[in-house]
PDB file of C-alpha atoms in Angstrom:
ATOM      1  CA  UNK A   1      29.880 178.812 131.311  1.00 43.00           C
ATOM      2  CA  UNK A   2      31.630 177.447 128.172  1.00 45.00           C
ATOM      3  CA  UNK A   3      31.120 173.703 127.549  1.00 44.00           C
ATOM      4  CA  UNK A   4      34.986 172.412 128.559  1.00 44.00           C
ATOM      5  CA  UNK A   5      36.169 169.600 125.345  1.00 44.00           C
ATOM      6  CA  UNK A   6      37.451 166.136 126.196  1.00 44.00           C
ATOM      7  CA  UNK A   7      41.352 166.380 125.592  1.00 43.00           C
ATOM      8  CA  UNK A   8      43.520 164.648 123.357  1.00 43.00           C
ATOM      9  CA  UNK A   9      45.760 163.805 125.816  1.00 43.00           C
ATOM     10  CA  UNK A  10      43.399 162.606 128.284  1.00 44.00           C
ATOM     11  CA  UNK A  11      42.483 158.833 128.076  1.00 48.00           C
ATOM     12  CA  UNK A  12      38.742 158.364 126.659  1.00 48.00           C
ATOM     13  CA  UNK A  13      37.283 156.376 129.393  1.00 52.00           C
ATOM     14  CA  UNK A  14      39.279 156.691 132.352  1.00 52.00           C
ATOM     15  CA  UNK A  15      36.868 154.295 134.164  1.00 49.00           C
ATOM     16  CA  UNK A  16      37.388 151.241 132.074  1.00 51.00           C
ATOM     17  CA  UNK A  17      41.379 151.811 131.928  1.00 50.00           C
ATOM     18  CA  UNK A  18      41.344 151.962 135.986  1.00 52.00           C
ATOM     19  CA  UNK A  19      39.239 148.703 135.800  1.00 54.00           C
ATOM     20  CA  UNK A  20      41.603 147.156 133.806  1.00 55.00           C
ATOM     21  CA  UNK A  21      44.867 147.902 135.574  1.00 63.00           C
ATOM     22  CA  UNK A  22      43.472 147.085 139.013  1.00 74.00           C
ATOM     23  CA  UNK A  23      42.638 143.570 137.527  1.00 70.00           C
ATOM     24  CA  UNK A  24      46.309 142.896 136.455  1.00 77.00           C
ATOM     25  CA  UNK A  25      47.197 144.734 140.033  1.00 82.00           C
ATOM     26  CA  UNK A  26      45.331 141.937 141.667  1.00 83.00           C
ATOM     27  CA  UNK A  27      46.117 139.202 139.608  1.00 81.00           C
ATOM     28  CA  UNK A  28      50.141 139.980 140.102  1.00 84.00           C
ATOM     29  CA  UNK A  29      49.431 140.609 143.753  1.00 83.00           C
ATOM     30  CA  UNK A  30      47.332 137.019 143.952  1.00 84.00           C
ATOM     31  CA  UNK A  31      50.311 135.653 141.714  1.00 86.00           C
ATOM     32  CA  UNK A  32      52.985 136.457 143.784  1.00 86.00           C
ATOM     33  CA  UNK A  33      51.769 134.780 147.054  1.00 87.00           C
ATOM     34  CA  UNK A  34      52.504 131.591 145.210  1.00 88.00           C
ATOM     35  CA  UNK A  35      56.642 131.320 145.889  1.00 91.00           C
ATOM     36  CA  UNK A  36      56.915 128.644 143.382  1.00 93.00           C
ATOM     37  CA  UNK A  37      54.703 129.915 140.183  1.00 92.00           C
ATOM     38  CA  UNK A  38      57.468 133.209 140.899  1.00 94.00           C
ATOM     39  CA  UNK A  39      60.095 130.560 140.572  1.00 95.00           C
ATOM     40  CA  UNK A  40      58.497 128.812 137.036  1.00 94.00           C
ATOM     41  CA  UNK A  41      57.981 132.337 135.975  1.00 94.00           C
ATOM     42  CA  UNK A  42      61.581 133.614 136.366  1.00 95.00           C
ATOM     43  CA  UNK A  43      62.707 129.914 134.882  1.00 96.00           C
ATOM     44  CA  UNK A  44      60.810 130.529 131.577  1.00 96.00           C
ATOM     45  CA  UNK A  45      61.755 134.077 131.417  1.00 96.00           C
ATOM     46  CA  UNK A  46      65.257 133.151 131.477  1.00 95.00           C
ATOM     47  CA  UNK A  47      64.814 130.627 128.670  1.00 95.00           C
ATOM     48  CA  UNK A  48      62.865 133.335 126.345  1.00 95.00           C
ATOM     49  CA  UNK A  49      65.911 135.605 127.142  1.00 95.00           C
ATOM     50  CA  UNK A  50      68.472 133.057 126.121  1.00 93.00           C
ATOM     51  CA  UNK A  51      66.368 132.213 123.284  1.00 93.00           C
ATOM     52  CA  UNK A  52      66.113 135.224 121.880  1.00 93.00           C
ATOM     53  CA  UNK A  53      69.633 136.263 122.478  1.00 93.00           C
ATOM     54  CA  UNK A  54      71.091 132.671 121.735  1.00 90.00           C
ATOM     55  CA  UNK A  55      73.039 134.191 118.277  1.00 87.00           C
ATOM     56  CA  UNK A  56      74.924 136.721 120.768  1.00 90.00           C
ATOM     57  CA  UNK A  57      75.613 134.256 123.518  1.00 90.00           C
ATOM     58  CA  UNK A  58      76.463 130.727 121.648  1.00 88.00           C
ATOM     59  CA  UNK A  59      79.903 130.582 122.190  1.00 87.00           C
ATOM     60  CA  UNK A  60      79.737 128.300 118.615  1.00 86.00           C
ATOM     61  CA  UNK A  61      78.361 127.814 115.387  1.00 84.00           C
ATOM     62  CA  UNK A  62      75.744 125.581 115.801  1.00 85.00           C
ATOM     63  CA  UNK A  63      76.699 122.966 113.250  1.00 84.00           C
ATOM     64  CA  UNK A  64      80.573 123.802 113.402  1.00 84.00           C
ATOM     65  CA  UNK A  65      81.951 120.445 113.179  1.00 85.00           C
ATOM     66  CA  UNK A  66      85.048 119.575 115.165  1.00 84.00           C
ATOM     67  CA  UNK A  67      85.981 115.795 114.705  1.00 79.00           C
ATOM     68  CA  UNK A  68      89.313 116.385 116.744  1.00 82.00           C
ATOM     69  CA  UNK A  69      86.748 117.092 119.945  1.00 87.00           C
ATOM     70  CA  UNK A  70      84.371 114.405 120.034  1.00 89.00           C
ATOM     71  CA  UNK A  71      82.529 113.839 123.202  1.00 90.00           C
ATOM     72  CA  UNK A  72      84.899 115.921 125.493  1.00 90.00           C
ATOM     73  CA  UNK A  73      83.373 116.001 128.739  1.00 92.00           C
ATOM     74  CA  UNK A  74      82.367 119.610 130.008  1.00 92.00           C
ATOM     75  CA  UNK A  75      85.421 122.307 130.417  1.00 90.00           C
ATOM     76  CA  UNK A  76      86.227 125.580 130.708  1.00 89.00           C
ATOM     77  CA  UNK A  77      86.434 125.574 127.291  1.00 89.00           C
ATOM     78  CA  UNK A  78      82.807 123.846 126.233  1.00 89.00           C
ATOM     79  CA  UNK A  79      80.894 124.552 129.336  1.00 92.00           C
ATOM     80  CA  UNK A  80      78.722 121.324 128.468  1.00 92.00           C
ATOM     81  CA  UNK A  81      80.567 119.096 126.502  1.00 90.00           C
ATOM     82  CA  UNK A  82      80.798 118.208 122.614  1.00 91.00           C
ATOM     83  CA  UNK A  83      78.516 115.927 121.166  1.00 90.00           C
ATOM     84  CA  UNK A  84      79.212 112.892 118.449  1.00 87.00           C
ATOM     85  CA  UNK A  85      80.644 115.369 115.769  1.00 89.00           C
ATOM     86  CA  UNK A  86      82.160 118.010 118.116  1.00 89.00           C
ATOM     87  CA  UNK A  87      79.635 119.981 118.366  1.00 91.00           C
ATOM     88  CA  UNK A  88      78.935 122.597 121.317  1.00 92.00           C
ATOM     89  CA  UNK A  89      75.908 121.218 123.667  1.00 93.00           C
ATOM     90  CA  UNK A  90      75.780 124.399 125.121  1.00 93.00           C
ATOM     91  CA  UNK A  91      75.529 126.583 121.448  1.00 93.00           C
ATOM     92  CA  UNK A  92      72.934 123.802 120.196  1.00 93.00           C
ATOM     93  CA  UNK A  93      71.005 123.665 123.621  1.00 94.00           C
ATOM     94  CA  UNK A  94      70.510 127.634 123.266  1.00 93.00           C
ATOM     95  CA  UNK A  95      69.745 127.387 119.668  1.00 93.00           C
ATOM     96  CA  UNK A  96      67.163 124.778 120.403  1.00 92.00           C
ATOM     97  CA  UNK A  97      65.097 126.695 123.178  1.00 93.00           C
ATOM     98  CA  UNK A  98      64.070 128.533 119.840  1.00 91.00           C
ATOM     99  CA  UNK A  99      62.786 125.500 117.977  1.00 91.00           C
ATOM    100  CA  UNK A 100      60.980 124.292 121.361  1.00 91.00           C
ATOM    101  CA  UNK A 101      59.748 127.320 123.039  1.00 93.00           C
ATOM    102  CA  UNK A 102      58.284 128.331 119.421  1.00 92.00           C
ATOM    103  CA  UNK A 103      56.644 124.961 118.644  1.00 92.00           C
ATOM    104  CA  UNK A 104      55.423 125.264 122.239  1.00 92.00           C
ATOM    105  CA  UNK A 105      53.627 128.391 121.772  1.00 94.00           C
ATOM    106  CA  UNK A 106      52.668 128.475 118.132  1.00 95.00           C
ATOM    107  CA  UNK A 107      50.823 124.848 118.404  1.00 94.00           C
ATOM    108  CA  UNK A 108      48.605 126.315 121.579  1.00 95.00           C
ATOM    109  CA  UNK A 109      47.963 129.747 119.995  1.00 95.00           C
ATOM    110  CA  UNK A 110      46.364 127.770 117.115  1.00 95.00           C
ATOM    111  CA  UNK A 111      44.683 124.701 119.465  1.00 95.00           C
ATOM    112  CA  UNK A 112      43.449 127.761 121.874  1.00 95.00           C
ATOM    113  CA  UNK A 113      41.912 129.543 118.347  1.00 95.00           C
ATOM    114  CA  UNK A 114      40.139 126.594 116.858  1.00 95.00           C
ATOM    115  CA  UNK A 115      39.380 125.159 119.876  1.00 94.00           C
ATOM    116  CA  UNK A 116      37.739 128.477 120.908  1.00 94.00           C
ATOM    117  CA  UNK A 117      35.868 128.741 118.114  1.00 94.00           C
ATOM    118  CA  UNK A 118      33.885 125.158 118.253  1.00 94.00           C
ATOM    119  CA  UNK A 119      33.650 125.223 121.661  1.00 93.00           C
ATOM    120  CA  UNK A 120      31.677 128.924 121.682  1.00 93.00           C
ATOM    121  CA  UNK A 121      29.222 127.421 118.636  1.00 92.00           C
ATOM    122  CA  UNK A 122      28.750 123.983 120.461  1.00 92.00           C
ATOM    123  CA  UNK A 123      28.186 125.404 123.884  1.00 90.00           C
ATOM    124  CA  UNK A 124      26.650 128.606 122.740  1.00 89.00           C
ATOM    125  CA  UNK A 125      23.862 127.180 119.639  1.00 89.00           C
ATOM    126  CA  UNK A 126      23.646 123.937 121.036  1.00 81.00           C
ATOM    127  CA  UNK A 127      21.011 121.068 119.520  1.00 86.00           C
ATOM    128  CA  UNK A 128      22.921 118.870 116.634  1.00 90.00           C
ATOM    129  CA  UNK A 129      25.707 121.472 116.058  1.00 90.00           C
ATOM    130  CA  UNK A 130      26.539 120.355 119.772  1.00 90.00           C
ATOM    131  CA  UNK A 131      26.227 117.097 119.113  1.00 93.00           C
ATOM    132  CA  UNK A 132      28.079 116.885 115.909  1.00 94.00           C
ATOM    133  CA  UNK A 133      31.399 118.830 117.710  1.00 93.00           C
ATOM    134  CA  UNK A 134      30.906 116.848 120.789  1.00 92.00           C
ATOM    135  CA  UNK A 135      31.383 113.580 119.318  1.00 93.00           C
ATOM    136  CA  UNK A 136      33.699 114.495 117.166  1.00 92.00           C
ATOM    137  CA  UNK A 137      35.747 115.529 120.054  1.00 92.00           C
ATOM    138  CA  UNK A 138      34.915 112.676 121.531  1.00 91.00           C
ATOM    139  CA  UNK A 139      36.085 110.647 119.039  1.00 91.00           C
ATOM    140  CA  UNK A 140      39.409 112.605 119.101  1.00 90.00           C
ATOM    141  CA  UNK A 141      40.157 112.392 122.928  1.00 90.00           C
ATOM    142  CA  UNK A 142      39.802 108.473 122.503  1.00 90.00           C
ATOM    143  CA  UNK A 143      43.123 108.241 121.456  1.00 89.00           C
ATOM    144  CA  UNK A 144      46.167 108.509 123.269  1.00 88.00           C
ATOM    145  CA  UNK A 145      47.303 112.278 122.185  1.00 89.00           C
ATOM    146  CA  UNK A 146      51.063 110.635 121.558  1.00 89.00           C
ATOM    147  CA  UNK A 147      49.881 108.241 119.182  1.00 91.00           C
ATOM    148  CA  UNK A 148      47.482 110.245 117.498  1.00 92.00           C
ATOM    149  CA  UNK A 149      50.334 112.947 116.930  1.00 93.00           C
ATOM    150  CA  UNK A 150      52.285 110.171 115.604  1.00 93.00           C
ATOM    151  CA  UNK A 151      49.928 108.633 113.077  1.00 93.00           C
ATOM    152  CA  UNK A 152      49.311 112.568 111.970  1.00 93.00           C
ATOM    153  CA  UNK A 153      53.182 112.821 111.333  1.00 94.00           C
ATOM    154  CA  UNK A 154      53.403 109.607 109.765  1.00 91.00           C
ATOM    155  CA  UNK A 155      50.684 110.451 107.087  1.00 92.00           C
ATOM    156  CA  UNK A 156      52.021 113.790 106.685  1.00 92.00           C
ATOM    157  CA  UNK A 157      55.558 112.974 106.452  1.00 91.00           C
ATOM    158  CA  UNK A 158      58.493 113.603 109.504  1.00 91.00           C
ATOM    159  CA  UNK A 159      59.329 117.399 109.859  1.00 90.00           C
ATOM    160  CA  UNK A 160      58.918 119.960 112.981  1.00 89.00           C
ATOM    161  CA  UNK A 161      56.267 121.921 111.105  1.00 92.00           C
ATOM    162  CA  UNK A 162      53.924 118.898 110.950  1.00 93.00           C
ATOM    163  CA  UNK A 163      55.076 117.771 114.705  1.00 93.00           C
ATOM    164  CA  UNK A 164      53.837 121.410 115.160  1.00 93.00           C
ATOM    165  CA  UNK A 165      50.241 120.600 113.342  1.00 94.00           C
ATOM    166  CA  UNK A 166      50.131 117.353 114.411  1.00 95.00           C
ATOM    167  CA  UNK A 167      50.337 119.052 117.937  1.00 95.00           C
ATOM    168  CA  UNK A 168      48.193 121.607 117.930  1.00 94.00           C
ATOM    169  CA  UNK A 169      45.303 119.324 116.220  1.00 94.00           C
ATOM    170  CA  UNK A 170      45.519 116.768 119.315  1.00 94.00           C
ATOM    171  CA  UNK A 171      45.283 119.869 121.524  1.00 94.00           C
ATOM    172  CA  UNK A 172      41.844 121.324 120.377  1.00 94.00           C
ATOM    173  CA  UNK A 173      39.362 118.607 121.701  1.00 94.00           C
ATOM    174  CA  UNK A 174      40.938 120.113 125.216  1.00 93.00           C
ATOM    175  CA  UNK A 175      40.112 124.026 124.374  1.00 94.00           C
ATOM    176  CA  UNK A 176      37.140 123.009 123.375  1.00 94.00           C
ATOM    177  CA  UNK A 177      35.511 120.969 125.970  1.00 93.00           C
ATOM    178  CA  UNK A 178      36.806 123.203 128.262  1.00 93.00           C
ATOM    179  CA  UNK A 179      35.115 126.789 126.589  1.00 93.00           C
ATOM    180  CA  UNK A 180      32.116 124.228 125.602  1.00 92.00           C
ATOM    181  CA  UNK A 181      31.267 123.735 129.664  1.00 91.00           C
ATOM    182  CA  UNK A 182      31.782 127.705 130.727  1.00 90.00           C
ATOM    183  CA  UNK A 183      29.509 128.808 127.593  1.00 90.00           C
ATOM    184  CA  UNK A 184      26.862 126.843 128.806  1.00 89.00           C
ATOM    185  CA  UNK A 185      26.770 127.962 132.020  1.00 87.00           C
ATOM    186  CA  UNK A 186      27.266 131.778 130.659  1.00 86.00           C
ATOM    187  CA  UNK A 187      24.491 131.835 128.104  1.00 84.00           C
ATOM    188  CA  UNK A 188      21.874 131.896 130.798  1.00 82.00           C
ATOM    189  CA  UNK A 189      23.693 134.054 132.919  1.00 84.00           C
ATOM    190  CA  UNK A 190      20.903 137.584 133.461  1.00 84.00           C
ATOM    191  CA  UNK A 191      23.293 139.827 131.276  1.00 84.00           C
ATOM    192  CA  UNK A 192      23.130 137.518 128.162  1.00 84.00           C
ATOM    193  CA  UNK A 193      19.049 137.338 128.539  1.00 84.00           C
ATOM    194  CA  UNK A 194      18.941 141.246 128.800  1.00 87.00           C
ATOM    195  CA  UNK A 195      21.666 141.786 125.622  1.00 84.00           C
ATOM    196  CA  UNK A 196      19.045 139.403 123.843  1.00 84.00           C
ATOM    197  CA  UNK A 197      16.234 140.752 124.876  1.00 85.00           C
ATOM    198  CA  UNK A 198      17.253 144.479 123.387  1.00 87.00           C
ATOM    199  CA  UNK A 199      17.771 141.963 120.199  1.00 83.00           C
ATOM    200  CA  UNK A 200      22.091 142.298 120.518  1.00 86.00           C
ATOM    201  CA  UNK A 201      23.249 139.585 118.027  1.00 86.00           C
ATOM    202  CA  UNK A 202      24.020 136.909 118.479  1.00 83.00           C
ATOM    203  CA  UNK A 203      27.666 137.416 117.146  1.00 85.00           C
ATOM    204  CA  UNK A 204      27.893 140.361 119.490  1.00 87.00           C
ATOM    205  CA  UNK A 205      27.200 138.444 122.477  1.00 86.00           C
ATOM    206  CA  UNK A 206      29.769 136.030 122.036  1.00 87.00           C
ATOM    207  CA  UNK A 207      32.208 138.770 121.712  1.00 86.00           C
ATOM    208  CA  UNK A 208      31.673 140.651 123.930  1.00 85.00           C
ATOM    209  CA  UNK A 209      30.186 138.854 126.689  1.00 85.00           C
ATOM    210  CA  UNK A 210      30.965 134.988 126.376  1.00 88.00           C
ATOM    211  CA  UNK A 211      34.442 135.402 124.861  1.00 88.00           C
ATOM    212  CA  UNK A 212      35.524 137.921 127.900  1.00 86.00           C
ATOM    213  CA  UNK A 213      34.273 135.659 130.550  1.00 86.00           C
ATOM    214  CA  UNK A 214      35.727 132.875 129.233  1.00 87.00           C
ATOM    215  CA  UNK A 215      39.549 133.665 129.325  1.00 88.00           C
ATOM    216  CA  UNK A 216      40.581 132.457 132.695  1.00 86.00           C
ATOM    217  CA  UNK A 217      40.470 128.575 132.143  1.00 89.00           C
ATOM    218  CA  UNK A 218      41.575 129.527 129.131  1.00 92.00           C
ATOM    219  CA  UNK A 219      44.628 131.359 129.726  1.00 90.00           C
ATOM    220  CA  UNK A 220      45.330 128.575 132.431  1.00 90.00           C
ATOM    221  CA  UNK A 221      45.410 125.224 130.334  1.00 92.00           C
ATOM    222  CA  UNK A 222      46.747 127.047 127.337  1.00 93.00           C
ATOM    223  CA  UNK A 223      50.089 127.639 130.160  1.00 93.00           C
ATOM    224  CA  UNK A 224      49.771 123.948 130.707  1.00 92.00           C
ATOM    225  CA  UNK A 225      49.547 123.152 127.652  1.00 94.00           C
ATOM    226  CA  UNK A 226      52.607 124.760 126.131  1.00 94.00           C
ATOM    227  CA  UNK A 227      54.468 122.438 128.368  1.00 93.00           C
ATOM    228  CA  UNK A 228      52.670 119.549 126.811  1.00 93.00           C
ATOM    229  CA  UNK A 229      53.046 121.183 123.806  1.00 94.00           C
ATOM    230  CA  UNK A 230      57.112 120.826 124.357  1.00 93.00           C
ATOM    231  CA  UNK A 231      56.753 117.814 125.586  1.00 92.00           C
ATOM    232  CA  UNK A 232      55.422 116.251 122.857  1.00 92.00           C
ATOM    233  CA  UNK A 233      57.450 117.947 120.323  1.00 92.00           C
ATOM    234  CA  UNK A 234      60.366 116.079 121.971  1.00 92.00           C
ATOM    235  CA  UNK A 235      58.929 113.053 121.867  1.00 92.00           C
ATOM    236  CA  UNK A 236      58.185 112.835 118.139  1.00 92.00           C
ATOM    237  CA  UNK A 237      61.622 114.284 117.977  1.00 91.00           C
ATOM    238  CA  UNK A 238      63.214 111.123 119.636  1.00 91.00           C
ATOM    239  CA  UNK A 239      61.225 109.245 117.388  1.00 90.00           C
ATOM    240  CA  UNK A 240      62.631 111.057 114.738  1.00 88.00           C
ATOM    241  CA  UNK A 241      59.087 111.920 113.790  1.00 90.00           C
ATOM    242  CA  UNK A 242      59.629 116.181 114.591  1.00 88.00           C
ATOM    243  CA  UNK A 243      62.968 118.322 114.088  1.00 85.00           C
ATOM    244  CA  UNK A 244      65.450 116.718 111.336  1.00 86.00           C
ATOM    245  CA  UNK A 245      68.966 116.429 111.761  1.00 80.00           C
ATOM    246  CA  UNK A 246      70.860 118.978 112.025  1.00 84.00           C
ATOM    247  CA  UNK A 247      68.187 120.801 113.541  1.00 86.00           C
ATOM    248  CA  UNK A 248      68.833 121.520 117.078  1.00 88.00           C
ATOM    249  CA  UNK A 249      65.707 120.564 118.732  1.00 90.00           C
ATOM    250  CA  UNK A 250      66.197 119.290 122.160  1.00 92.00           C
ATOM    251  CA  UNK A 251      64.290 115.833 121.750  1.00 90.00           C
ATOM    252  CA  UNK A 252      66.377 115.219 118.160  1.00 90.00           C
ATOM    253  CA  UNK A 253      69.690 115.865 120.552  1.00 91.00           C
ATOM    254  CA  UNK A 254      68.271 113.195 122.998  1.00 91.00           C
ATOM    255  CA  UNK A 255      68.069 110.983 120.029  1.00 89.00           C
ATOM    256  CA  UNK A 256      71.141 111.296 118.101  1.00 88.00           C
ATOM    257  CA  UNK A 257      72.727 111.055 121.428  1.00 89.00           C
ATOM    258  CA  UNK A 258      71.393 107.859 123.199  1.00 87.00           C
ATOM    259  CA  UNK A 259      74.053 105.523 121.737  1.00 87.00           C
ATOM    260  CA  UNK A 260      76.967 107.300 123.675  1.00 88.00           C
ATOM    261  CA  UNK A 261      74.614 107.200 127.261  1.00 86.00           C
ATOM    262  CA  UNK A 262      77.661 105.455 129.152  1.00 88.00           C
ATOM    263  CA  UNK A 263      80.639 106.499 127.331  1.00 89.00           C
ATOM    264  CA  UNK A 264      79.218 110.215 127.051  1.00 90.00           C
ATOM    265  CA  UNK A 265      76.118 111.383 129.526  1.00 92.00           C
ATOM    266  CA  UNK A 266      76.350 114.812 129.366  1.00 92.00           C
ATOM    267  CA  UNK A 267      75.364 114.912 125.894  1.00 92.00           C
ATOM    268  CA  UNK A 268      72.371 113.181 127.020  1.00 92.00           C
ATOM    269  CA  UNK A 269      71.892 114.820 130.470  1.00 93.00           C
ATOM    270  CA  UNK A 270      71.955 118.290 129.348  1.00 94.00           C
ATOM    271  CA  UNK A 271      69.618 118.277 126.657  1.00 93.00           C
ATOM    272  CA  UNK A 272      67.010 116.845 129.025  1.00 93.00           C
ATOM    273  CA  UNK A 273      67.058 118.950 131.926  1.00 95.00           C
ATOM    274  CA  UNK A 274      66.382 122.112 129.441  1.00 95.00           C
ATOM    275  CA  UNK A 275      63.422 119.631 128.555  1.00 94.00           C
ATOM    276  CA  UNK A 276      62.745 119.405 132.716  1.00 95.00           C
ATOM    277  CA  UNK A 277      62.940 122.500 133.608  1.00 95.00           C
ATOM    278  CA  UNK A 278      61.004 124.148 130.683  1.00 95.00           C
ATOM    279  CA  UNK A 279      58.204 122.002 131.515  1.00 95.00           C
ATOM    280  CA  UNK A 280      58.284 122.446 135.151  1.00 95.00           C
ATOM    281  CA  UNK A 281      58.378 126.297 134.650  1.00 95.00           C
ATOM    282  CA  UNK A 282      55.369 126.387 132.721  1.00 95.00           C
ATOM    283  CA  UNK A 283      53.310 124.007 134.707  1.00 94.00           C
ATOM    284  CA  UNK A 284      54.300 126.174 137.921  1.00 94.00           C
ATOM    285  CA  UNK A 285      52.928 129.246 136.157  1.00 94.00           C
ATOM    286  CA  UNK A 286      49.993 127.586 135.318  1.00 91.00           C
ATOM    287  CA  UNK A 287      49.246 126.474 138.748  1.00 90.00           C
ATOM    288  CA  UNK A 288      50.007 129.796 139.727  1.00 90.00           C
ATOM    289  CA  UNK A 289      47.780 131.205 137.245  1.00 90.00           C
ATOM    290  CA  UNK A 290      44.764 128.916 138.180  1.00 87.00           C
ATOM    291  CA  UNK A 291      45.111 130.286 142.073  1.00 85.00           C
ATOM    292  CA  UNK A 292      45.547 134.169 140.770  1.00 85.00           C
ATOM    293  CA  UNK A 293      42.135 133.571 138.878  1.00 81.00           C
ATOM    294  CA  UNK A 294      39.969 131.594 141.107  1.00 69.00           C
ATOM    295  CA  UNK A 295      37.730 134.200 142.805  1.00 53.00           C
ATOM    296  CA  UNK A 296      38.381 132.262 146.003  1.00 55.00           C
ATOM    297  CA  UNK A 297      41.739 132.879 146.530  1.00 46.00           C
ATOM    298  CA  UNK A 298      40.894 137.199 145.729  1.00 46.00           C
ATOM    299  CA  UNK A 299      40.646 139.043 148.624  1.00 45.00           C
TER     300      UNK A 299
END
């Protein structure tokens, strides 16, 4: 009988695409028994949405100056108020889910890299490379994260891309530790002994047996940490350390907007429950997250 050829159209290795989908299958249907993590999820959806869209839907300019509407209280007309110089809360608050969400996500992507990285060498080679990385995490974690972002800005001058470095920098000691302790624990796992044994490299390993098993506390504090992330972006923006006026960001609306606290709350209130509830939506994912992965909670 003629020898039937693999077809184009037909995925290579069925097996390992089936394995793959049934994982996110499982981790959705382990997801979704958490109520609340649904809840954070649809929150921070909503946000990226608005985000993204916030050109189409800002009713306003974001720096269109009206001095004739200073601090008007919400309205059918400015759903949340004017600000100081007549500006639309609502337009800057939309606006500034841009600056926030992408400081958020751009600091962890780069703490969850170099974090990654020295944690798999430390954990993974061990003896004085170890030591070296541990202590100098060590040394890192011994400050509060706050004022270590703040001395960071200070030296490198007040804008929101060194709040963003500053950010991610106080954020890798946590990566780290964390992919330090599971690559421990992994190296002498029975698979890693036989891939060494048929002399794999040692690069090889790491990538494709470490790194793999690996990504679930991962992918869990890196959730968490985007809220901290946002956080802490808000803080140094308060402190006038982050986003520079007239930048929208929500913790540079908090401060321009703390003199008028009695005669104008709303241009205080609104900025910070965007600030609440972005937080609380990523922290819910992450718990929900950290259930979905546990092998406990998988039926």
């Amino acid at each position: 009988m003629p020898k039937l050829e693999h077809s184009p159209l037909q995925p290579a290795n069925p097996i390992e695409i089936e394995k793959k989908t049934s994982f996110l299958r499982l981790l959705w249907h382990n997801y979704k028994k958490n109520k609340l993590a649904v809840i954070g999820l649809g929150i921070i959806l909503a946000f990226i949405i608005l985000a993204v869209f916030a050109g189409l839907i800002a009713p306003e300019g974001i720096n269109e100056q009206k001095t004739g509407e200073r601090l008007l209280p919400p309205s059918s007309q400015y759903w949340l108020g004017t600000d100081d110089f007549g500006r639309d809360i609502l337009s800057r608050i939309l606006h500034g889910a841009r600056l926030s969400l992408t400081v958020g996500f751009v600091a962890v992507i780069g703490s969850v890299i170099v974090g990654t990285l020295v944690g798999v060498i430390a954990g993974y080679y061990g003896k004085w490379i170890d030591a070296l990385i541990s202590r100098g995490f060590d040394i890192l974690l011994a400050f509060p994260s706050i004022l270590l972002a703040i001395a960071i800005v200070a030296v490198l001058g007040p804008s929101l891309q060194n709040a963003l470095l500053a950010i991610a920098i106080i954020n890798v000691p946590t990566f780290g530790r964390i992919v330090r302790s599971k690559v421990l624990g992994l190296k002498e796992e029975d698979y890693v002994e036989a891939a060494r044994s048929i002399g794999m490299k040692n690069s090889r390993i790491i990538i494709y047996h470490i790194l793999p098993n690996s990504m679930a506390p991962i992918i869990v504090q890196a959730t968490l940490c985007v809220a901290t992330a946002i956080l802490e972006a808000a803080a140094l923006g308060f402190l006038g350390l982050g986003a520079q006026a007239p930048d929208p960001e929500w913790g540079r609306m908090l401060s321009d907007s703390r003199t008028y606290l009695q005669q104008a709350p709303w241009t205080v209130f609104f900025p910070g429950i965007a600030i609440m509830l972005t937080v609380l939506g990523f922290n819910l994912i992450g718990d929900g997250l950290r259930d979905a992965l546990d092998p406990k909670m998988k039926e």
